[in-house]
Tab-separated table of C-alpha atoms and ligand atoms in Angstrom:
chain	number	residue	atom	x	y	z
A	957	UNK	CA	-13.376	-13.823	2.927
A	958	UNK	CA	-13.633	-16.801	0.630
A	959	UNK	CA	-15.718	-19.816	-0.189
A	960	UNK	CA	-15.113	-23.181	-1.778
A	961	UNK	CA	-17.418	-24.110	-4.626
A	962	UNK	CA	-17.710	-27.860	-5.075
A	963	UNK	CA	-19.525	-29.898	-7.690
A	964	UNK	CA	-19.810	-33.255	-6.006
A	965	UNK	CA	-20.004	-36.950	-6.757
A	966	UNK	CA	-16.553	-37.380	-8.236
A	967	UNK	CA	-14.575	-40.226	-6.645
A	968	UNK	CA	-11.117	-39.130	-5.498
A	969	UNK	CA	-8.325	-41.093	-7.145
A	970	UNK	CA	-4.539	-40.936	-7.042
A	971	UNK	CA	-1.758	-40.068	-4.603
A	972	UNK	CA	-1.684	-37.234	-2.107
A	973	UNK	CA	1.336	-36.068	-0.095
A	974	UNK	CA	0.699	-35.058	3.483
A	975	UNK	CA	2.306	-31.916	4.909
A	976	UNK	CA	4.023	-31.415	8.247
A	977	UNK	CA	1.759	-31.496	11.285
A	978	UNK	CA	0.014	-28.292	12.301
A	979	UNK	CA	-0.181	-29.171	15.967
A	980	UNK	CA	3.517	-30.062	16.090
A	981	UNK	CA	4.544	-26.919	14.267
A	982	UNK	CA	2.562	-24.531	16.445
A	983	UNK	CA	4.453	-25.895	19.460
A	984	UNK	CA	7.896	-26.355	17.908
A	985	UNK	CA	8.139	-22.786	16.576
A	986	UNK	CA	7.630	-21.275	20.058
A	987	UNK	CA	10.011	-23.912	21.471
A	988	UNK	CA	12.740	-22.264	19.383
A	989	UNK	CA	12.468	-19.257	21.744
A	990	UNK	CA	14.297	-21.325	24.356
A	991	UNK	CA	17.649	-21.323	22.584
A	992	UNK	CA	20.127	-18.507	21.939
A	993	UNK	CA	21.048	-19.404	18.402
A	994	UNK	CA	19.603	-20.746	15.185
A	995	UNK	CA	17.659	-23.921	14.565
A	996	UNK	CA	16.508	-25.287	11.270
A	997	UNK	CA	13.011	-26.705	11.014
A	998	UNK	CA	11.974	-28.779	8.017
A	999	UNK	CA	8.582	-29.965	6.752
A	1000	UNK	CA	6.854	-26.832	8.048
A	1001	UNK	CA	3.354	-26.600	6.538
A	1002	UNK	CA	2.260	-23.409	4.741
A	1003	UNK	CA	-0.884	-22.733	6.700
A	1004	UNK	CA	-2.329	-19.607	8.237
A	1005	UNK	CA	-1.542	-20.590	11.847
A	1006	UNK	CA	2.141	-20.879	10.921
A	1007	UNK	CA	2.180	-17.530	9.098
A	1008	UNK	CA	0.697	-15.836	12.150
A	1009	UNK	CA	3.087	-17.573	14.525
A	1010	UNK	CA	6.133	-16.568	12.467
A	1011	UNK	CA	4.940	-12.955	12.617
A	1012	UNK	CA	4.572	-13.190	16.398
A	1013	UNK	CA	8.093	-14.602	16.813
A	1014	UNK	CA	9.526	-11.858	14.592
A	1015	UNK	CA	7.744	-9.208	16.639
A	1016	UNK	CA	9.358	-10.705	19.740
A	1017	UNK	CA	12.774	-10.264	18.084
A	1018	UNK	CA	13.457	-13.613	16.386
A	1019	UNK	CA	15.060	-13.679	12.961
A	1020	UNK	CA	13.378	-16.081	10.603
A	1021	UNK	CA	14.597	-17.061	7.167
A	1022	UNK	CA	12.617	-19.128	4.717
A	1023	UNK	CA	15.206	-21.566	3.324
A	1024	UNK	CA	12.823	-23.277	0.934
A	1025	UNK	CA	9.078	-23.891	0.664
A	1026	UNK	CA	8.895	-25.932	3.827
A	1027	UNK	CA	12.151	-25.193	5.670
A	1028	UNK	CA	12.778	-22.264	7.961
A	1029	UNK	CA	15.619	-21.200	10.201
A	1030	UNK	CA	14.687	-19.435	13.420
A	1031	UNK	CA	17.324	-17.540	15.328
A	1032	UNK	CA	16.078	-16.463	18.736
A	1033	UNK	CA	19.357	-14.860	19.859
A	1034	UNK	CA	17.842	-11.382	19.804
A	1035	UNK	CA	14.485	-12.108	21.375
A	1036	UNK	CA	14.340	-9.381	23.959
A	1037	UNK	CA	10.784	-9.245	25.249
A	1038	UNK	CA	8.589	-11.582	27.202
A	1039	UNK	CA	5.312	-9.892	26.414
A	1040	UNK	CA	2.824	-10.837	23.685
A	1041	UNK	CA	-0.156	-8.486	23.883
A	1042	UNK	CA	-3.647	-9.137	22.497
A	1043	UNK	CA	-3.140	-7.557	19.074
A	1044	UNK	CA	-0.194	-9.925	18.555
A	1045	UNK	CA	-1.943	-13.139	19.548
A	1046	UNK	CA	-5.599	-12.485	18.808
A	1047	UNK	CA	-5.671	-14.689	15.704
A	1048	UNK	CA	-3.540	-17.454	17.145
A	1049	UNK	CA	-5.356	-20.016	19.225
A	1050	UNK	CA	-2.226	-21.945	20.191
A	1051	UNK	CA	-0.542	-18.783	21.503
A	1052	UNK	CA	-0.565	-20.402	24.952
A	1053	UNK	CA	2.710	-22.111	23.990
A	1054	UNK	CA	4.345	-18.674	24.232
A	1055	UNK	CA	3.681	-18.853	27.981
A	1056	UNK	CA	5.808	-21.964	28.531
A	1057	UNK	CA	8.515	-20.888	26.090
A	1058	UNK	CA	8.882	-17.302	27.384
A	1059	UNK	CA	8.730	-18.474	30.996
A	1060	UNK	CA	11.432	-21.043	30.227
A	1061	UNK	CA	13.636	-18.357	28.675
A	1062	UNK	CA	13.018	-15.253	30.819
A	1063	UNK	CA	11.346	-16.718	33.938
A	1064	UNK	CA	8.640	-14.219	33.019
A	1065	UNK	CA	5.879	-14.217	30.446
A	1066	UNK	CA	2.944	-11.971	29.658
A	1067	UNK	CA	0.625	-13.333	27.036
A	1068	UNK	CA	-2.927	-12.224	26.295
A	1069	UNK	CA	-5.703	-14.799	26.193
A	1070	UNK	CA	-6.154	-15.577	22.520
A	1071	UNK	CA	-9.094	-14.189	20.534
A	1072	UNK	CA	-12.563	-15.798	20.419
A	1073	UNK	CA	-12.208	-19.530	20.195
A	1074	UNK	CA	-13.783	-21.478	17.386
A	1075	UNK	CA	-15.427	-24.027	19.580
A	1076	UNK	CA	-15.897	-22.453	22.937
A	1077	UNK	CA	-13.764	-21.495	25.873
A	1078	UNK	CA	-10.650	-23.602	26.227
A	1079	UNK	CA	-9.515	-23.786	29.844
A	1080	UNK	CA	-5.793	-23.654	30.629
A	1081	UNK	CA	-6.034	-24.377	34.352
A	1082	UNK	CA	-3.746	-27.417	34.022
A	1083	UNK	CA	-1.033	-25.316	32.334
A	1084	UNK	CA	-1.315	-22.762	35.150
A	1085	UNK	CA	-1.279	-25.412	37.873
A	1086	UNK	CA	1.976	-26.766	36.438
A	1087	UNK	CA	3.646	-23.351	36.116
A	1088	UNK	CA	2.716	-22.613	39.730
A	1089	UNK	CA	4.113	-25.948	40.888
A	1090	UNK	CA	7.395	-24.938	39.246
A	1091	UNK	CA	7.509	-21.709	41.239
A	1092	UNK	CA	5.811	-19.169	38.961
A	1093	UNK	CA	3.432	-16.567	40.351
A	1094	UNK	CA	0.411	-16.287	38.099
A	1095	UNK	CA	-1.823	-13.236	37.734
A	1096	UNK	CA	-4.479	-12.395	35.219
A	1097	UNK	CA	-4.904	-8.680	34.538
A	1098	UNK	CA	-6.854	-7.023	31.751
A	1099	UNK	CA	-7.029	-10.247	29.778
A	1100	UNK	CA	-3.290	-10.873	30.080
A	1101	UNK	CA	-1.814	-13.909	31.815
A	1102	UNK	CA	1.296	-12.816	33.708
A	1103	UNK	CA	3.831	-15.375	34.912
A	1104	UNK	CA	6.769	-14.472	37.062
A	1105	UNK	CA	9.259	-16.802	38.733
A	1106	UNK	CA	12.309	-15.880	40.751
A	1107	UNK	CA	13.498	-19.427	40.235
A	1108	UNK	CA	11.936	-22.136	38.102
A	1109	UNK	CA	12.261	-25.389	39.972
A	1110	UNK	CA	11.406	-28.881	38.752
A	1111	UNK	CA	8.322	-30.379	40.302
A	1112	UNK	CA	5.996	-33.383	40.176
A	1113	UNK	CA	2.802	-32.474	38.333
A	1114	UNK	CA	-0.229	-34.718	37.907
A	1115	UNK	CA	-2.576	-33.483	35.165
A	1116	UNK	CA	-6.235	-33.805	36.192
A	1117	UNK	CA	-7.220	-34.119	32.526
A	1118	UNK	CA	-5.074	-35.478	29.714
A	1119	UNK	CA	-4.133	-32.249	27.959
A	1120	UNK	CA	-1.890	-31.973	24.906
A	1121	UNK	CA	-1.404	-28.244	25.456
A	1122	UNK	CA	-0.559	-28.521	29.158
A	1123	UNK	CA	1.839	-31.423	28.584
A	1124	UNK	CA	3.777	-29.534	25.915
A	1125	UNK	CA	3.692	-26.189	27.712
A	1126	UNK	CA	5.100	-27.736	30.900
A	1127	UNK	CA	7.865	-29.444	28.920
A	1128	UNK	CA	8.790	-26.043	27.451
A	1129	UNK	CA	8.908	-24.409	30.875
A	1130	UNK	CA	10.830	-27.307	32.440
A	1131	UNK	CA	13.743	-27.861	30.044
A	1132	UNK	CA	15.865	-25.148	31.666
A	1133	UNK	CA	14.391	-25.308	35.173
A	1134	UNK	CA	16.480	-26.405	38.160
A	1135	UNK	CA	16.105	-30.129	38.860
A	1136	UNK	CA	13.648	-32.642	37.459
A	1137	UNK	CA	10.041	-32.104	36.450
A	1138	UNK	CA	7.740	-35.101	36.213
A	1139	UNK	CA	4.480	-34.799	34.285
A	1140	UNK	CA	2.061	-37.588	35.163
A	1141	UNK	CA	-1.096	-38.420	33.212
A	1142	UNK	CA	0.652	-36.726	30.295
A	1143	UNK	CA	-0.802	-36.653	26.765
A	1144	UNK	CA	0.740	-39.230	24.408
A	1145	UNK	CA	-0.056	-37.619	21.055
A	1146	UNK	CA	2.575	-37.968	18.308
A	1147	UNK	CA	3.166	-34.208	18.419
A	1148	UNK	CA	4.090	-34.411	22.121
A	1149	UNK	CA	6.842	-36.833	21.091
A	1150	UNK	CA	7.823	-34.582	18.186
A	1151	UNK	CA	8.255	-31.572	20.469
A	1152	UNK	CA	10.308	-33.670	22.940
A	1153	UNK	CA	12.549	-34.836	20.086
A	1154	UNK	CA	13.070	-31.239	18.988
A	1155	UNK	CA	13.917	-30.138	22.531
A	1156	UNK	CA	16.349	-33.039	22.899
A	1157	UNK	CA	17.951	-32.114	19.559
A	1158	UNK	CA	18.717	-28.734	21.171
A	1159	UNK	CA	20.332	-30.413	24.184
A	1160	UNK	CA	17.353	-30.830	26.525
A	1161	UNK	CA	16.900	-33.968	28.607
A	1162	UNK	CA	13.284	-35.117	28.111
A	1163	UNK	CA	12.447	-38.779	28.644
A	1164	UNK	CA	9.211	-40.719	28.412
A	1165	UNK	CA	7.357	-38.626	25.802
A	1166	UNK	CA	4.741	-40.884	24.221
A	1167	UNK	CA	3.990	-42.512	27.594
A	1168	UNK	CA	1.887	-41.033	30.366
A	1169	UNK	CA	4.904	-40.114	32.509
A	1170	UNK	CA	7.390	-37.603	31.127
A	1171	UNK	CA	10.545	-36.664	33.018
A	1172	UNK	CA	12.429	-33.508	32.178
A	1173	UNK	CA	15.838	-32.971	33.769
A	1174	UNK	CA	16.617	-29.274	33.561
A	1175	UNK	CA	19.792	-28.224	31.712
A	1176	UNK	CA	21.674	-24.914	32.053
A	1177	UNK	CA	21.323	-23.943	28.404
A	1178	UNK	CA	20.219	-25.292	25.047
A	1179	UNK	CA	22.516	-25.242	22.023
A	1180	UNK	CA	21.846	-23.650	18.651
A	1181	UNK	CA	22.332	-25.581	15.439
A	1182	UNK	CA	19.588	-28.201	15.849
A	1183	UNK	CA	17.900	-29.524	12.712
A	1184	UNK	CA	14.473	-31.061	13.032
A	1185	UNK	CA	11.881	-32.306	10.573
A	1186	UNK	CA	8.235	-31.979	11.658
A	1187	UNK	CA	6.233	-35.231	11.647
A	1188	UNK	CA	3.458	-35.653	9.066
A	1189	UNK	CA	0.044	-34.271	9.939
A	1190	UNK	CA	-2.027	-37.086	11.401
A	1191	UNK	CA	-5.287	-35.178	10.998
A	1192	UNK	CA	-4.647	-34.046	7.430
A	1193	UNK	CA	-3.853	-37.669	6.555
A	1194	UNK	CA	-7.050	-38.829	8.267
A	1195	UNK	CA	-9.100	-36.192	6.461
A	1196	UNK	CA	-7.904	-37.463	3.062
A	1197	UNK	CA	-8.424	-41.104	4.098
A	1198	UNK	CA	-12.022	-40.317	5.048
A	1199	UNK	CA	-12.559	-38.257	1.883
A	1200	UNK	CA	-11.315	-41.193	-0.215
A	1201	UNK	CA	-13.697	-43.580	1.543
A	1202	UNK	CA	-16.660	-41.198	1.395
A	1203	UNK	CA	-16.332	-40.491	-2.328
A	1204	UNK	CA	-15.951	-44.199	-3.151
A	1205	UNK	CA	-12.485	-43.374	-4.425
A	1206	UNK	CA	-9.060	-44.983	-4.330
A	1207	UNK	CA	-6.388	-42.784	-2.799
A	1208	UNK	CA	-2.890	-43.455	-1.521
A	1209	UNK	CA	-2.039	-41.076	1.277
A	1210	UNK	CA	1.742	-40.693	1.206
A	1211	UNK	CA	4.485	-39.368	3.464
A	1212	UNK	CA	2.734	-40.427	6.666
A	1213	UNK	CA	3.405	-42.574	9.732
A	1214	UNK	CA	0.776	-45.370	9.458
A	1215	UNK	CA	1.127	-46.178	13.170
A	1216	UNK	CA	-0.357	-42.730	13.955
A	1217	UNK	CA	-3.421	-43.647	11.905
A	1218	UNK	CA	-4.233	-46.971	13.610
A	1219	UNK	CA	-7.473	-45.949	15.325
A	1220	UNK	CA	-8.865	-44.577	12.054
A	1221	UNK	CA	-7.577	-47.429	9.870
A	1222	UNK	CA	-9.185	-49.986	12.217
A	1223	UNK	CA	-12.500	-48.115	12.144
A	1224	UNK	CA	-12.468	-47.874	8.349
A	1225	UNK	CA	-11.860	-51.622	8.078
A	1226	UNK	CA	-14.771	-52.206	10.478
A	1227	UNK	CA	-16.877	-50.092	8.110
A	1228	UNK	CA	-15.918	-52.335	5.175
A	1229	UNK	CA	-13.577	-49.768	3.598
A	1230	UNK	CA	-10.426	-51.132	1.942
A	1231	UNK	CA	-7.254	-50.142	3.792
A	1232	UNK	CA	-3.768	-51.277	2.781
A	1233	UNK	CA	-0.738	-50.067	4.705
A	1234	UNK	CA	2.837	-49.581	3.534
A	1235	UNK	CA	5.892	-48.253	5.300
A	1236	UNK	CA	4.992	-44.590	4.890
A	1237	UNK	CA	1.676	-44.701	3.060
A	1238	UNK	CA	-1.879	-45.975	3.367
A	1239	UNK	CA	-4.156	-46.760	0.431
A	1240	UNK	CA	-7.885	-46.332	1.036
A	1241	UNK	CA	-10.469	-47.696	-1.385
A	1242	UNK	CA	-14.196	-47.008	-1.040
A	1243	UNK	CA	-16.892	-49.656	-0.902
A	1244	UNK	CA	-20.485	-50.032	-2.127
A	1245	UNK	CA	-21.670	-51.032	1.303
A	1246	UNK	CA	-20.411	-49.013	4.255
A	1247	UNK	CA	-21.140	-50.638	7.617
A	1248	UNK	CA	-22.509	-48.555	10.464
A	1249	UNK	CA	-20.086	-47.956	13.325
A	1250	UNK	CA	-19.839	-46.531	16.812
A	1251	UNK	CA	-16.951	-44.182	17.466
A	1252	UNK	CA	-15.726	-42.620	20.692
A	1253	UNK	CA	-13.150	-39.876	20.497
A	1254	UNK	CA	-10.380	-40.041	23.078
A	1255	UNK	CA	-6.844	-38.788	23.655
A	1256	UNK	CA	-4.190	-40.653	21.610
A	1257	UNK	CA	-4.026	-43.547	20.851
A	1258	UNK	CA	-7.837	-43.312	20.791
A	1259	UNK	CA	-9.828	-42.018	17.848
A	1260	UNK	CA	-8.851	-38.318	17.417
A	1261	UNK	CA	-11.476	-35.718	18.235
A	1262	UNK	CA	-10.216	-33.672	15.275
A	1263	UNK	CA	-11.482	-36.408	12.938
A	1264	UNK	CA	-14.933	-36.505	14.546
A	1265	UNK	CA	-16.654	-34.109	12.075
A	1266	UNK	CA	-15.141	-35.734	8.926
A	1267	UNK	CA	-16.048	-39.208	10.256
A	1268	UNK	CA	-19.632	-38.050	10.822
A	1269	UNK	CA	-19.913	-37.249	7.119
A	1270	UNK	CA	-18.750	-40.738	6.189
A	1271	UNK	CA	-21.279	-42.288	8.588
A	1272	UNK	CA	-24.074	-40.454	6.736
A	1273	UNK	CA	-23.391	-42.974	3.961
A	1274	UNK	CA	-23.429	-46.072	6.186
A	1275	UNK	CA	-26.106	-48.733	6.344
A	1276	UNK	CA	-28.111	-48.085	9.520
A	1277	UNK	CA	-27.609	-45.953	12.608
A	1278	UNK	CA	-24.144	-45.018	13.848
A	1279	UNK	CA	-22.972	-42.970	16.809
A	1280	UNK	CA	-20.042	-40.718	17.630
A	1281	UNK	CA	-19.450	-40.006	21.301
A	1282	UNK	CA	-17.228	-36.981	21.890
A	1283	UNK	CA	-14.732	-37.615	24.657
A	1284	UNK	CA	-12.624	-34.446	24.428
A	1285	UNK	CA	-14.505	-31.246	23.445
A	1286	UNK	CA	-18.066	-30.386	24.522
A	1287	UNK	CA	-18.655	-28.075	21.584
A	1288	UNK	CA	-17.482	-30.264	18.749
A	1289	UNK	CA	-20.985	-30.585	17.277
A	1290	UNK	CA	-21.105	-27.284	15.388
A	1291	UNK	CA	-20.959	-29.092	12.058
A	1292	UNK	CA	-24.277	-30.858	12.694
A	1293	UNK	CA	-26.715	-28.074	11.754
A	1294	UNK	CA	-24.781	-27.297	8.579
A	1295	UNK	CA	-24.678	-30.969	7.552
A	1296	UNK	CA	-28.411	-31.210	8.130
A	1297	UNK	CA	-28.854	-28.499	5.488
A	1298	UNK	CA	-27.313	-31.010	3.083
A	1299	UNK	CA	-29.805	-33.722	4.032
A	1300	UNK	CA	-27.918	-35.442	6.855
A	1301	UNK	CA	-30.043	-36.973	9.604
A	1302	UNK	CA	-28.137	-36.374	12.812
A	1303	UNK	CA	-29.411	-35.867	16.342
A	1304	UNK	CA	-27.188	-34.708	19.149
A	1305	UNK	CA	-27.926	-36.318	22.512
A	1306	UNK	CA	-25.589	-34.952	25.185
A	1307	UNK	CA	-22.083	-35.761	23.966
A	1308	UNK	CA	-23.276	-38.188	21.324
A	1309	UNK	CA	-24.201	-37.650	17.673
A	1310	UNK	CA	-26.682	-40.250	16.428
A	1311	UNK	CA	-26.320	-40.511	12.670
A	1312	UNK	CA	-28.896	-42.195	10.432
A	1313	UNK	CA	-27.219	-43.394	7.266
A	1314	UNK	CA	-29.142	-41.819	4.394
A	1315	UNK	CA	-26.718	-42.972	1.722
A	1316	UNK	CA	-26.645	-39.548	0.097
A	1317	UNK	CA	-26.326	-35.802	0.628
A	1318	UNK	CA	-27.396	-32.876	-1.531
A	1319	UNK	CA	-25.366	-29.773	-2.271
A	1320	UNK	CA	-26.175	-26.566	-0.384
A	1321	UNK	CA	-24.533	-23.361	0.810
A	1322	UNK	CA	-22.991	-24.041	4.234
A	1323	UNK	CA	-20.663	-22.299	6.647
A	1324	UNK	CA	-17.482	-23.635	8.263
A	1325	UNK	CA	-17.663	-22.889	11.995
A	1326	UNK	CA	-14.210	-24.206	12.842
A	1327	UNK	CA	-11.281	-25.900	11.145
A	1328	UNK	CA	-12.388	-29.539	11.298
A	1329	UNK	CA	-16.069	-28.732	10.817
A	1330	UNK	CA	-14.958	-26.897	7.663
A	1331	UNK	CA	-13.009	-29.908	6.394
A	1332	UNK	CA	-16.051	-32.097	7.074
A	1333	UNK	CA	-18.286	-29.801	5.030
A	1334	UNK	CA	-15.839	-29.942	2.135
A	1335	UNK	CA	-15.984	-33.753	2.235
A	1336	UNK	CA	-19.781	-33.511	2.370
A	1337	UNK	CA	-19.643	-31.300	-0.732
A	1338	UNK	CA	-17.460	-33.853	-2.511
A	1339	UNK	CA	-20.080	-36.580	-2.079
A	1340	UNK	CA	-23.220	-34.455	-2.441
A	1341	UNK	CA	-25.313	-34.264	-5.571
A	1342	UNK	CA	-25.022	-30.832	-7.189
A	1343	UNK	CA	-23.243	-27.699	-6.033
A	1344	UNK	CA	-22.049	-26.968	-2.517
A	1345	UNK	CA	-20.596	-23.702	-1.331
A	1346	UNK	CA	-18.534	-23.804	1.852
A	1347	UNK	CA	-18.181	-20.313	3.312
A	1348	UNK	CA	-15.519	-19.122	5.796
A	1349	UNK	CA	-12.542	-20.831	4.168
A	1350	UNK	CA	-10.355	-18.899	6.619
A	1351	UNK	CA	-10.927	-21.646	9.192
A	1352	UNK	CA	-9.820	-24.353	6.790
A	1353	UNK	CA	-6.766	-22.325	5.742
A	1354	UNK	CA	-5.652	-22.305	9.387
A	1355	UNK	CA	-4.747	-25.973	9.225
A	1356	UNK	CA	-4.751	-27.503	5.725
A	1357	UNK	CA	-1.967	-26.706	3.281
A	1358	UNK	CA	-3.211	-26.244	-0.307
A	1359	UNK	CA	-6.383	-28.117	0.546
A	1360	UNK	CA	-8.262	-27.439	-2.655
A	1361	UNK	CA	-5.181	-27.985	-4.866
A	1362	UNK	CA	-4.573	-31.370	-3.259
A	1363	UNK	CA	-8.236	-32.332	-3.698
A	1364	UNK	CA	-8.228	-31.116	-7.323
A	1365	UNK	CA	-5.160	-33.229	-8.051
A	1366	UNK	CA	-7.248	-36.227	-6.926
A	1367	UNK	CA	-10.027	-35.328	-9.354
A	1368	UNK	CA	-12.307	-33.179	-7.189
A	1369	UNK	CA	-14.209	-30.330	-8.821
A	1370	UNK	CA	-13.463	-27.642	-6.241
A	1371	UNK	CA	-12.513	-24.008	-6.649
A	1372	UNK	CA	-12.034	-21.022	-4.385
A	1373	UNK	CA	-13.937	-17.798	-4.900
A	1374	UNK	CA	-13.730	-14.472	-3.119
A	1375	UNK	CA	-16.868	-13.414	-1.340
B	2691	EPU	N1	-8.510	-29.012	29.417
B	2691	EPU	C1	-8.750	-28.575	30.683
B	2691	EPU	N2	-7.795	-27.791	31.274
B	2691	EPU	C2	-6.638	-27.461	30.660
B	2691	EPU	C3	-6.400	-27.931	29.354
B	2691	EPU	C4	-7.355	-28.710	28.760
B	2691	EPU	O1	-9.795	-28.853	31.267
B	2691	EPU	O2	-5.824	-26.760	31.264
B	2691	EPU	C5	-9.512	-29.877	28.751
B	2691	EPU	C6	-10.102	-29.238	27.514
B	2691	EPU	O3	-11.216	-28.433	27.827
B	2691	EPU	C7	-10.468	-30.429	26.683
B	2691	EPU	C8	-9.391	-31.456	27.044
B	2691	EPU	O4	-8.840	-31.029	28.274
B	2691	EPU	O5	-11.717	-30.911	27.080
B	2691	EPU	C9	-8.274	-31.635	26.051
B	2691	EPU	O6	-7.676	-30.393	25.758
B	2691	EPU	P1	-6.155	-30.265	25.241
B	2691	EPU	O7	-5.444	-29.374	26.178
B	2691	EPU	O8	-5.611	-31.621	24.988
B	2691	EPU	O9	-6.352	-29.538	23.856
B	2691	EPU	P2	-5.424	-28.412	23.241
B	2691	EPU	O10	-4.015	-28.677	23.561
B	2691	EPU	O11	-5.976	-27.078	23.537
B	2691	EPU	C10	-4.914	-29.672	21.040
B	2691	EPU	C11	-5.096	-29.410	19.574
B	2691	EPU	C12	-6.557	-29.522	19.203
B	2691	EPU	C13	-7.059	-30.922	19.575
B	2691	EPU	C14	-6.792	-31.191	21.065
B	2691	EPU	C15	-7.132	-32.611	21.479
B	2691	EPU	C16	-3.329	-27.858	19.176
B	2691	EPU	C17	-2.920	-26.492	18.837
B	2691	EPU	N3	-4.619	-28.074	19.284
B	2691	EPU	O12	-5.663	-28.677	21.705
B	2691	EPU	O13	-6.597	-29.397	17.800
B	2691	EPU	O14	-8.442	-31.008	19.337
B	2691	EPU	O15	-5.391	-30.993	21.345
B	2691	EPU	O16	-6.405	-33.528	20.712
B	2691	EPU	O17	-2.496	-28.744	19.334
B	2691	EPU	C18	-7.477	-28.791	15.726
B	2691	EPU	O18	-6.380	-29.055	15.243
B	2691	EPU	O19	-8.492	-28.558	15.042
B	2691	EPU	C19	-7.609	-28.723	17.187
B	2691	EPU	C20	-8.620	-28.139	17.790
């Protein structure tokens, strides 16, 4: 157990390098199960979710070598089991990708529902609907989802909700199925495209990723030897952009794809924050007068739900009343009560947070309830007067590589203490 101790009111200044994307990595590592042979994956972030996932793959029989800090080689030749019980997956929320990958490889998969979710139950009915359409029998027994297909056959699947997880999982199951699978109303997130590129690098035939119709023509086998570099983390980049704006700083966020940041960049400009874009960087400079704004979170290319809690902190500093309407997760508002302890004035009305700009926050002990709520509380600590302690750093460690080191290098007064 750990906490971050932050002495606030120090503007962030300088350059920060963004790591590889968490949500790409947690899908691409399981995707490596589909090939008999090695593949080399670069720009892998050192975060807790990745550590856990590597352990799971090794337990399944994969051989993983760490080539350098951010490069690993996974050889799935000797994966010999299709079962990932609860004690293997209980700390890994994205373990549902094992379903698609193991089904694609063995035509069978048994994966336990992951352990208690950080913001409520996450349905996977759309994943299941797709697996069934491809010929898998699905049973749930003793908390384990069991998939079994005599033959996996391409199918036309329309997703009732735009789901990143279902889109990726169905791509994983479909790459070696017989015939063509079409996913309609597919998610368009950058990491969906990243996973498709990785699959294609291994010899798959996936077309249309990044649009709402993806077509996957099944191939007999994938080939080892692929090399793939994970795309930069859109949400980590956004977190630092918001932190720069909130602290009245001047930060250049480097090693990113600015196109992925468009919805945030546009919103920051609307709020009177300085944003300058380069080829692979964005510079964000704070302002004395932050305009109020209304935000609605939506699937990509809309404003990302994962940046909702950090954006709420920034809006506490705006002139007037702002709103954030949550369009993806019902339970995204867990940060609100903790932020109120720091002086924020936020009311939740249904799926909307109504935020009165108070212009300031005061330091307090607070608790991270999930990954992005935790990042938001750290940003709140950076702007608050006095000392803030953010408990439950384990959530933040799930998804941010060297978070406090990166913030310290920008001038933040933040340290980690054991509790
Ligand atoms: N949904 C269903 N049925 C399904 C799947 C999803 O109703 O079968 C609903 C969900 O309840 C939710 C919406 O569809 O309301 C979107 O869920 P989605 O499947 O897109 O989310 P996910 O794949 O489980 C990923 C990210 C989340 C991010 C969401 C939305 C990973 C590992 N997780 O989750 O990231 O919030 O997409 O962009 O990729 C985070 O990084 O902090 C995080 C929570």
